[in-house]
Each structure stands twice: as C-alpha cells, then as structure tokens.
Tab-separated table of C-alpha atoms in Angstrom:
chain	number	residue	atom	x	y	z
I	15	UNK	CA	0.063	-0.031	0.007
I	16	UNK	CA	2.919	2.529	0.710
I	17	UNK	CA	5.502	3.121	-1.804
I	18	UNK	CA	9.218	2.042	-2.211
I	19	UNK	CA	11.300	5.124	-3.186
I	20	UNK	CA	14.152	3.869	-5.396
I	21	UNK	CA	17.646	4.460	-4.088
I	22	UNK	CA	20.192	6.309	-6.184
I	23	UNK	CA	23.877	6.565	-6.311
I	24	UNK	CA	26.688	4.890	-8.102
I	25	UNK	CA	28.342	2.546	-5.801
I	26	UNK	CA	29.628	-1.183	-5.747
I	27	UNK	CA	27.847	-4.039	-4.219
I	28	UNK	CA	29.508	-6.225	-1.500
I	29	UNK	CA	28.585	-9.692	-2.296
I	30	UNK	CA	29.557	-10.841	1.241
I	31	UNK	CA	26.621	-9.076	2.983
I	32	UNK	CA	24.455	-11.285	5.013
I	33	UNK	CA	20.671	-10.998	4.450
I	34	UNK	CA	19.262	-7.644	5.643
I	35	UNK	CA	17.664	-7.310	9.063
I	36	UNK	CA	17.817	-11.094	10.147
I	37	UNK	CA	16.736	-9.781	13.490
I	38	UNK	CA	13.602	-8.530	12.136
I	39	UNK	CA	12.416	-11.611	10.336
I	40	UNK	CA	9.905	-12.180	12.888
I	41	UNK	CA	7.794	-9.652	11.028
I	42	UNK	CA	6.998	-12.298	8.573
I	43	UNK	CA	5.248	-14.220	11.221
I	44	UNK	CA	2.593	-11.191	11.424
I	45	UNK	CA	0.611	-12.779	8.403
I	46	UNK	CA	-2.877	-12.788	9.779
I	47	UNK	CA	-5.886	-11.600	7.875
I	48	UNK	CA	-9.554	-10.978	8.956
I	49	UNK	CA	-12.078	-11.406	6.291
I	50	UNK	CA	-14.630	-8.652	5.256
I	51	UNK	CA	-17.994	-8.604	4.204
I	52	UNK	CA	-16.897	-6.904	1.122
I	53	UNK	CA	-14.167	-8.642	-0.617
I	54	UNK	CA	-10.979	-9.045	1.567
I	55	UNK	CA	-9.140	-6.229	-0.051
I	56	UNK	CA	-8.373	-2.775	1.110
I	57	UNK	CA	-8.812	-1.484	-2.399
I	58	UNK	CA	-9.741	1.703	-4.171
I	59	UNK	CA	-13.328	1.188	-5.688
I	60	UNK	CA	-15.275	-0.369	-2.672
I	61	UNK	CA	-16.970	1.378	-0.112
I	62	UNK	CA	-16.251	0.479	3.478
I	63	UNK	CA	-19.967	1.064	4.712
I	64	UNK	CA	-21.401	3.340	7.369
I	65	UNK	CA	-19.913	2.612	10.844
I	66	UNK	CA	-17.502	-0.133	9.445
I	67	UNK	CA	-13.861	0.142	10.301
I	68	UNK	CA	-10.899	-1.782	8.637
I	69	UNK	CA	-7.474	-1.981	10.278
I	70	UNK	CA	-4.195	-3.496	8.516
I	71	UNK	CA	-0.805	-4.284	9.514
I	72	UNK	CA	1.368	-5.578	6.641
I	73	UNK	CA	4.996	-6.503	7.195
I	74	UNK	CA	7.256	-6.646	4.043
I	75	UNK	CA	10.989	-7.744	3.289
I	76	UNK	CA	12.559	-6.501	0.205
I	77	UNK	CA	16.274	-7.263	-0.750
I	78	UNK	CA	16.866	-6.392	-4.324
I	79	UNK	CA	20.134	-7.716	-5.819
I	80	UNK	CA	19.208	-6.512	-9.356
I	81	UNK	CA	17.943	-3.109	-10.853
I	82	UNK	CA	16.795	-1.624	-14.094
I	83	UNK	CA	19.004	0.877	-15.647
I	84	UNK	CA	17.923	4.229	-17.294
I	85	UNK	CA	16.902	2.171	-20.372
I	86	UNK	CA	15.047	-0.542	-18.570
I	87	UNK	CA	17.787	-3.133	-18.731
I	88	UNK	CA	18.300	-5.669	-16.002
I	89	UNK	CA	21.492	-5.277	-14.117
I	90	UNK	CA	23.385	-6.192	-11.120
I	91	UNK	CA	22.451	-3.833	-8.216
I	92	UNK	CA	24.922	-1.094	-7.484
I	93	UNK	CA	24.718	-1.737	-3.863
I	94	UNK	CA	23.420	-4.273	-1.230
I	95	UNK	CA	20.088	-2.614	-0.388
I	96	UNK	CA	17.409	-3.860	2.041
I	97	UNK	CA	14.117	-2.638	3.494
I	98	UNK	CA	11.843	-4.145	5.982
I	99	UNK	CA	8.656	-2.323	6.186
I	100	UNK	CA	5.607	-2.272	8.438
I	101	UNK	CA	2.655	-0.698	6.699
I	102	UNK	CA	-0.191	0.559	8.565
I	103	UNK	CA	-3.590	1.186	6.868
I	104	UNK	CA	-6.889	1.994	8.483
I	105	UNK	CA	-10.320	3.133	7.116
I	106	UNK	CA	-13.707	3.871	8.419
I	107	UNK	CA	-16.993	4.519	6.766
I	108	UNK	CA	-18.471	7.756	7.664
I	109	UNK	CA	-21.539	6.936	5.433
I	110	UNK	CA	-22.522	4.262	2.942
I	111	UNK	CA	-20.724	6.355	0.300
I	112	UNK	CA	-17.866	8.167	2.229
I	113	UNK	CA	-14.898	6.466	3.570
I	114	UNK	CA	-12.115	8.049	5.575
I	115	UNK	CA	-8.590	6.343	5.428
I	116	UNK	CA	-5.044	6.767	6.705
I	117	UNK	CA	-1.976	4.968	5.214
I	118	UNK	CA	1.595	5.062	6.294
I	119	UNK	CA	4.817	2.769	6.826
I	120	UNK	CA	7.300	2.394	9.565
I	121	UNK	CA	10.599	1.204	7.733
I	122	UNK	CA	14.068	-0.154	8.365
I	123	UNK	CA	16.382	0.433	5.459
I	124	UNK	CA	20.061	-0.396	5.008
I	125	UNK	CA	22.546	0.148	2.125
I	126	UNK	CA	25.974	-1.612	2.104
I	127	UNK	CA	28.498	-0.923	-0.614
I	128	UNK	CA	32.405	-1.233	-1.267
I	129	UNK	CA	34.372	2.002	-1.244
I	130	UNK	CA	38.030	1.221	-2.035
I	131	UNK	CA	39.193	-1.421	0.309
I	132	UNK	CA	36.412	-0.689	2.978
I	133	UNK	CA	32.769	-1.555	3.245
I	134	UNK	CA	30.452	1.342	3.912
I	135	UNK	CA	27.123	0.510	5.744
I	136	UNK	CA	24.219	3.180	5.890
I	137	UNK	CA	21.166	2.752	7.914
I	138	UNK	CA	18.099	4.578	8.641
I	139	UNK	CA	14.476	3.955	10.209
I	140	UNK	CA	11.450	6.012	10.877
I	141	UNK	CA	7.961	6.870	9.886
I	142	UNK	CA	7.245	7.616	6.039
I	143	UNK	CA	4.542	9.963	4.642
I	144	UNK	CA	1.126	9.985	6.336
I	145	UNK	CA	-1.502	9.579	3.564
I	146	UNK	CA	-4.909	10.890	4.663
I	147	UNK	CA	-7.630	10.246	2.039
I	148	UNK	CA	-11.361	10.615	1.747
I	149	UNK	CA	-13.239	8.537	-1.011
I	150	UNK	CA	-16.684	8.882	-2.404
I	151	UNK	CA	-18.387	5.928	-3.863
I	152	UNK	CA	-21.195	5.535	-6.191
I	153	UNK	CA	-23.176	2.504	-7.260
I	154	UNK	CA	-24.357	-0.949	-5.778
I	155	UNK	CA	-21.767	-3.314	-6.252
I	156	UNK	CA	-22.343	-4.088	-10.015
I	157	UNK	CA	-20.024	-2.137	-10.278
I	158	UNK	CA	-18.887	0.477	-7.760
I	159	UNK	CA	-17.231	3.735	-8.860
I	160	UNK	CA	-15.131	5.868	-6.704
I	161	UNK	CA	-13.102	9.204	-6.412
I	162	UNK	CA	-10.723	10.014	-3.648
I	163	UNK	CA	-8.564	13.025	-2.527
I	164	UNK	CA	-5.528	12.147	-0.414
I	165	UNK	CA	-3.122	14.633	1.372
I	166	UNK	CA	0.466	13.490	1.686
I	167	UNK	CA	2.003	14.755	4.972
I	168	UNK	CA	5.689	14.350	5.942
I	169	UNK	CA	5.789	13.539	9.734
I	170	UNK	CA	9.225	15.422	10.079
I	171	UNK	CA	11.906	13.023	8.938
I	172	UNK	CA	15.305	14.457	7.816
I	173	UNK	CA	16.126	14.871	4.082
I	174	UNK	CA	19.321	16.972	4.212
I	175	UNK	CA	22.870	15.644	5.061
I	176	UNK	CA	21.889	12.009	5.275
I	177	UNK	CA	22.608	9.217	2.719
I	178	UNK	CA	19.266	7.332	3.228
I	179	UNK	CA	16.261	9.678	3.581
I	180	UNK	CA	12.913	8.232	4.326
I	181	UNK	CA	11.006	10.313	1.485
I	182	UNK	CA	11.029	13.436	-0.262
I	183	UNK	CA	9.971	15.586	2.838
I	184	UNK	CA	7.462	17.716	0.955
I	185	UNK	CA	3.579	17.861	0.956
I	186	UNK	CA	1.558	16.588	-1.780
I	187	UNK	CA	-1.716	15.142	-2.992
I	188	UNK	CA	-3.525	12.253	-4.769
I	189	UNK	CA	-6.334	12.435	-7.046
I	190	UNK	CA	-7.598	9.069	-7.472
I	191	UNK	CA	-10.496	7.306	-9.354
I	192	UNK	CA	-11.578	3.792	-9.231
I	193	UNK	CA	-13.967	1.138	-10.213
I	194	UNK	CA	-14.868	-2.230	-8.515
I	195	UNK	CA	-17.372	-5.118	-8.924
I	196	UNK	CA	-18.359	-8.354	-7.395
I	197	UNK	CA	-18.202	-11.018	-9.981
I	198	UNK	CA	-17.754	-14.724	-10.647
I	199	UNK	CA	-15.069	-16.993	-11.707
I	200	UNK	CA	-16.974	-19.919	-13.015
I	201	UNK	CA	-18.854	-20.905	-10.087
I	202	UNK	CA	-16.553	-19.161	-7.637
I	203	UNK	CA	-17.276	-15.807	-5.807
I	204	UNK	CA	-14.730	-13.233	-7.055
I	205	UNK	CA	-14.169	-9.567	-7.210
I	206	UNK	CA	-12.359	-6.915	-9.421
I	207	UNK	CA	-10.809	-3.706	-8.241
I	208	UNK	CA	-9.079	-0.958	-10.150
I	209	UNK	CA	-7.626	2.525	-9.503
I	210	UNK	CA	-5.826	5.204	-11.349
I	211	UNK	CA	-3.912	7.847	-9.354
I	212	UNK	CA	-2.368	11.074	-10.135
I	213	UNK	CA	0.273	12.252	-7.498
I	214	UNK	CA	1.338	15.847	-7.318
I	215	UNK	CA	3.960	16.907	-4.771
I	216	UNK	CA	4.142	20.469	-3.943
I	217	UNK	CA	7.923	20.715	-4.702
I	218	UNK	CA	10.762	19.178	-6.562
I	219	UNK	CA	9.853	15.566	-6.812
I	220	UNK	CA	7.660	15.964	-9.775
I	221	UNK	CA	4.265	14.355	-10.417
I	222	UNK	CA	3.468	10.486	-10.976
I	223	UNK	CA	0.853	8.460	-12.458
I	224	UNK	CA	-0.120	5.074	-10.668
I	225	UNK	CA	-2.220	2.283	-11.736
I	226	UNK	CA	-3.560	-0.910	-10.138
I	227	UNK	CA	-5.498	-3.804	-11.233
I	228	UNK	CA	-6.458	-6.427	-8.680
I	229	UNK	CA	-8.474	-9.775	-9.032
I	230	UNK	CA	-9.484	-12.068	-6.074
I	231	UNK	CA	-11.478	-15.231	-5.910
I	232	UNK	CA	-12.646	-17.531	-3.253
I	233	UNK	CA	-11.018	-21.101	-4.114
I	234	UNK	CA	-13.104	-22.345	-1.313
I	235	UNK	CA	-15.077	-21.095	1.678
I	236	UNK	CA	-11.718	-20.917	3.588
I	237	UNK	CA	-9.304	-20.075	0.988
I	238	UNK	CA	-8.926	-16.863	-1.100
I	239	UNK	CA	-6.519	-15.970	-3.834
I	240	UNK	CA	-5.607	-12.382	-4.768
I	241	UNK	CA	-3.343	-11.209	-7.559
I	242	UNK	CA	-2.509	-7.520	-8.472
I	243	UNK	CA	-0.574	-5.589	-10.973
I	244	UNK	CA	0.703	-2.123	-10.271
I	245	UNK	CA	2.169	0.364	-12.292
I	246	UNK	CA	4.219	3.526	-11.073
I	247	UNK	CA	5.275	6.000	-13.848
I	248	UNK	CA	6.935	9.503	-13.768
I	249	UNK	CA	5.509	12.221	-15.636
I	250	UNK	CA	9.110	13.700	-16.162
I	251	UNK	CA	8.876	17.029	-14.434
I	252	UNK	CA	10.747	16.613	-11.480
I	253	UNK	CA	14.268	16.804	-10.047
I	254	UNK	CA	16.081	14.316	-7.529
I	255	UNK	CA	16.904	14.805	-3.899
I	256	UNK	CA	20.708	15.075	-3.617
I	257	UNK	CA	23.293	13.955	-1.203
I	258	UNK	CA	26.223	15.937	-2.036
I	259	UNK	CA	26.197	15.213	-5.793
I	260	UNK	CA	24.557	11.741	-5.755
I	261	UNK	CA	20.848	11.467	-6.138
I	262	UNK	CA	19.402	9.579	-3.266
I	263	UNK	CA	15.683	10.000	-4.050
I	264	UNK	CA	15.184	10.250	-7.701
I	265	UNK	CA	11.602	10.780	-9.215
I	266	UNK	CA	12.789	9.691	-12.546
I	267	UNK	CA	11.671	6.191	-12.568
I	268	UNK	CA	9.054	3.748	-13.820
I	269	UNK	CA	8.134	0.234	-12.432
I	270	UNK	CA	5.573	-2.511	-13.083
I	271	UNK	CA	5.095	-4.922	-10.213
I	272	UNK	CA	3.125	-8.202	-10.024
I	273	UNK	CA	2.021	-9.396	-6.503
I	274	UNK	CA	-0.078	-12.205	-5.144
I	275	UNK	CA	-1.420	-13.609	-1.962
I	276	UNK	CA	-3.204	-16.619	-0.410
I	277	UNK	CA	-5.588	-16.025	2.524
I	278	UNK	CA	-6.836	-18.748	5.018
I	279	UNK	CA	-10.008	-17.965	6.740
I	280	UNK	CA	-10.601	-19.389	10.117
I	281	UNK	CA	-13.517	-19.265	12.447
I	282	UNK	CA	-14.871	-15.839	13.677
I	283	UNK	CA	-13.681	-14.101	10.441
I	284	UNK	CA	-10.018	-14.544	11.307
I	285	UNK	CA	-7.801	-15.483	8.276
I	286	UNK	CA	-4.051	-16.312	7.718
I	287	UNK	CA	-2.494	-14.830	4.828
I	288	UNK	CA	1.017	-14.735	3.028
I	289	UNK	CA	2.160	-13.134	-0.269
I	290	UNK	CA	4.931	-12.269	-2.454
I	291	UNK	CA	5.784	-9.737	-5.353
I	292	UNK	CA	8.033	-9.404	-8.046
I	293	UNK	CA	9.030	-6.240	-10.348
I	294	UNK	CA	8.249	-7.359	-13.973
I	295	UNK	CA	9.979	-4.262	-15.679
I	296	UNK	CA	11.038	-0.717	-14.819
I	297	UNK	CA	13.518	2.044	-15.356
I	298	UNK	CA	15.975	3.557	-12.991
I	299	UNK	CA	14.825	1.692	-10.010
I	300	UNK	CA	15.386	-1.632	-7.997
I	301	UNK	CA	14.211	-4.906	-9.354
I	302	UNK	CA	13.746	-8.334	-7.806
I	303	UNK	CA	10.980	-9.247	-5.410
I	304	UNK	CA	10.023	-9.711	-1.823
I	305	UNK	CA	7.697	-11.315	0.706
I	306	UNK	CA	4.890	-9.897	2.738
I	307	UNK	CA	2.242	-10.813	5.373
I	308	UNK	CA	-0.981	-9.242	6.690
I	309	UNK	CA	-2.932	-8.454	9.762
I	310	UNK	CA	-6.426	-7.180	8.926
I	311	UNK	CA	-9.243	-6.574	11.289
I	312	UNK	CA	-12.668	-5.603	10.303
I	313	UNK	CA	-15.347	-4.506	12.708
C-alpha cells in the first residue's frame, strides 16, 4: 500500500553481505488476515460502509540484488540494499458512500557498498509520509465507482545531509478514481478492483501516475487468492533529492509490479495470509521481489 522510493547513487555492491535485517525476520510471522463482508481487499473502488472500520498491518521484506537501468535493462544492483517495512492502513465508513482512510509505513532501510578497500554501511529507520484520504463511492456493487482526494503529509523526517532519507519531505496530494465489482470466476465468488492515481508533490519531486488492477477469488469457503498488477510512472517534471552530488531519491523512475497472496479464513472471520511480489519491468529503479504478510481487522 505504501510506496518504495528507489535508491540512487553509483556504488559497487558487496557480495559478502548477509541477508538484511535477520533480527527483524519475525515480521513475516505477522501474516494474519481478517475477512470482510466486502472482498478481503483494502482497495480503491469499494466503499467501507457506514459505521464499519478496517485495520491492516502488513510486514514486508525486500532485498533487491538486481536493478533496471535508465534504459530498462536488468543489471546487477549497484549496492546491497534492503528494506523491512511495517505498513499501517486503516479506514472507516463515515456513511455508505464516504470512507476516510489513513496509510503510512514504519521502515528499516540499509545500504551496503564497497568504497575502495572498505565496506560502507548506511542505515536509517522511521515513519514515512502519512496519506490521509477521503473517498466517495457510487453504485450498488455491479459495479462501484469511486473518487478520492488524499493529502500526503511528511511527519518530520530529515532529508538533508543523510545518505538514506525516508522520503522527499514535502507535502503533496493524490487524485484517485476507481472501479470495482463483485463477480464470478466460473462458480467461484470473485471480485475486481482497479485504481488510477495522479500524484502531485508541492515541490521538486515531480508528478507521478499510478495504476492498479486487482482480481480475487474464493477457491473454497476457507481459501481466497488475490493477484494484483501495479504500475508507477514518472511524468518527467521533477528533480532528484541530492546527498552531495549523488541522487538518493530520484523521481525519474518507472516500475511494473506483480503481486499475489493466499488467505486462509478461520472461524470468527480471522484469516491467515502470506504473499509475495516481483517487479516485472522498470527503469532507473530496483528490481527483484520480496515477501509480505497481513494483519487485517474489520469490525
């Protein structure tokens, strides 16, 4: 739900680096999911419903060892980068049409590279931007349509004189439209959710266009499968955030990511879920894939 902002800089990787954040691997155990009356997905097109609240914790581990260069060619990563993220998302239905939501992540990031005969290790951790949104939904489920305005609020992290900033550190907003529907996959209950987002930062990072397509189906009353395709594309009008003369946050990147998850429903609406993701293509950004889990609560 939250973004991964690519790391810049021309550095050489250290192949002897151990897997990032081994001590934090317990986060993968937080892969619980609680089923919803609507499809088990905190998407873009569906309403939450008056008086209903949804809460999500999503741990994620990402250790790319390849990257896409400026022309989209897959290459060895320039450094040993790793990110462990705990994403927080919550939304509540103010009415049957209006849904208020909040999205953010607490992240641990690490970058290790060779500098001459030495190995340099950079680390940072903290809360990334808060995304506070209000969504209006039309329709009765065959399909739903929605529009959302989201404020992007930096919580005060540093961006100057540090090699691994947590974000751009400027305010912005999203304009988002979505469509969703309950459907069938043969005899199986299923759903479709889609979203198109224009992101405008009120400063140097530049504008972005994001798109999401999600499809889910109940394989049985207990097991649900979800697949999603996410695109994130620059509109080419932004400048990078620099550390000295090296770009550490560069808005000039594109990516296309495929993700999937399996959810196991237990009694009382409680469900276990695990997922993974893989970047299919991109430009000027990290490649590879990672693992994720979920803690979803609906009441």
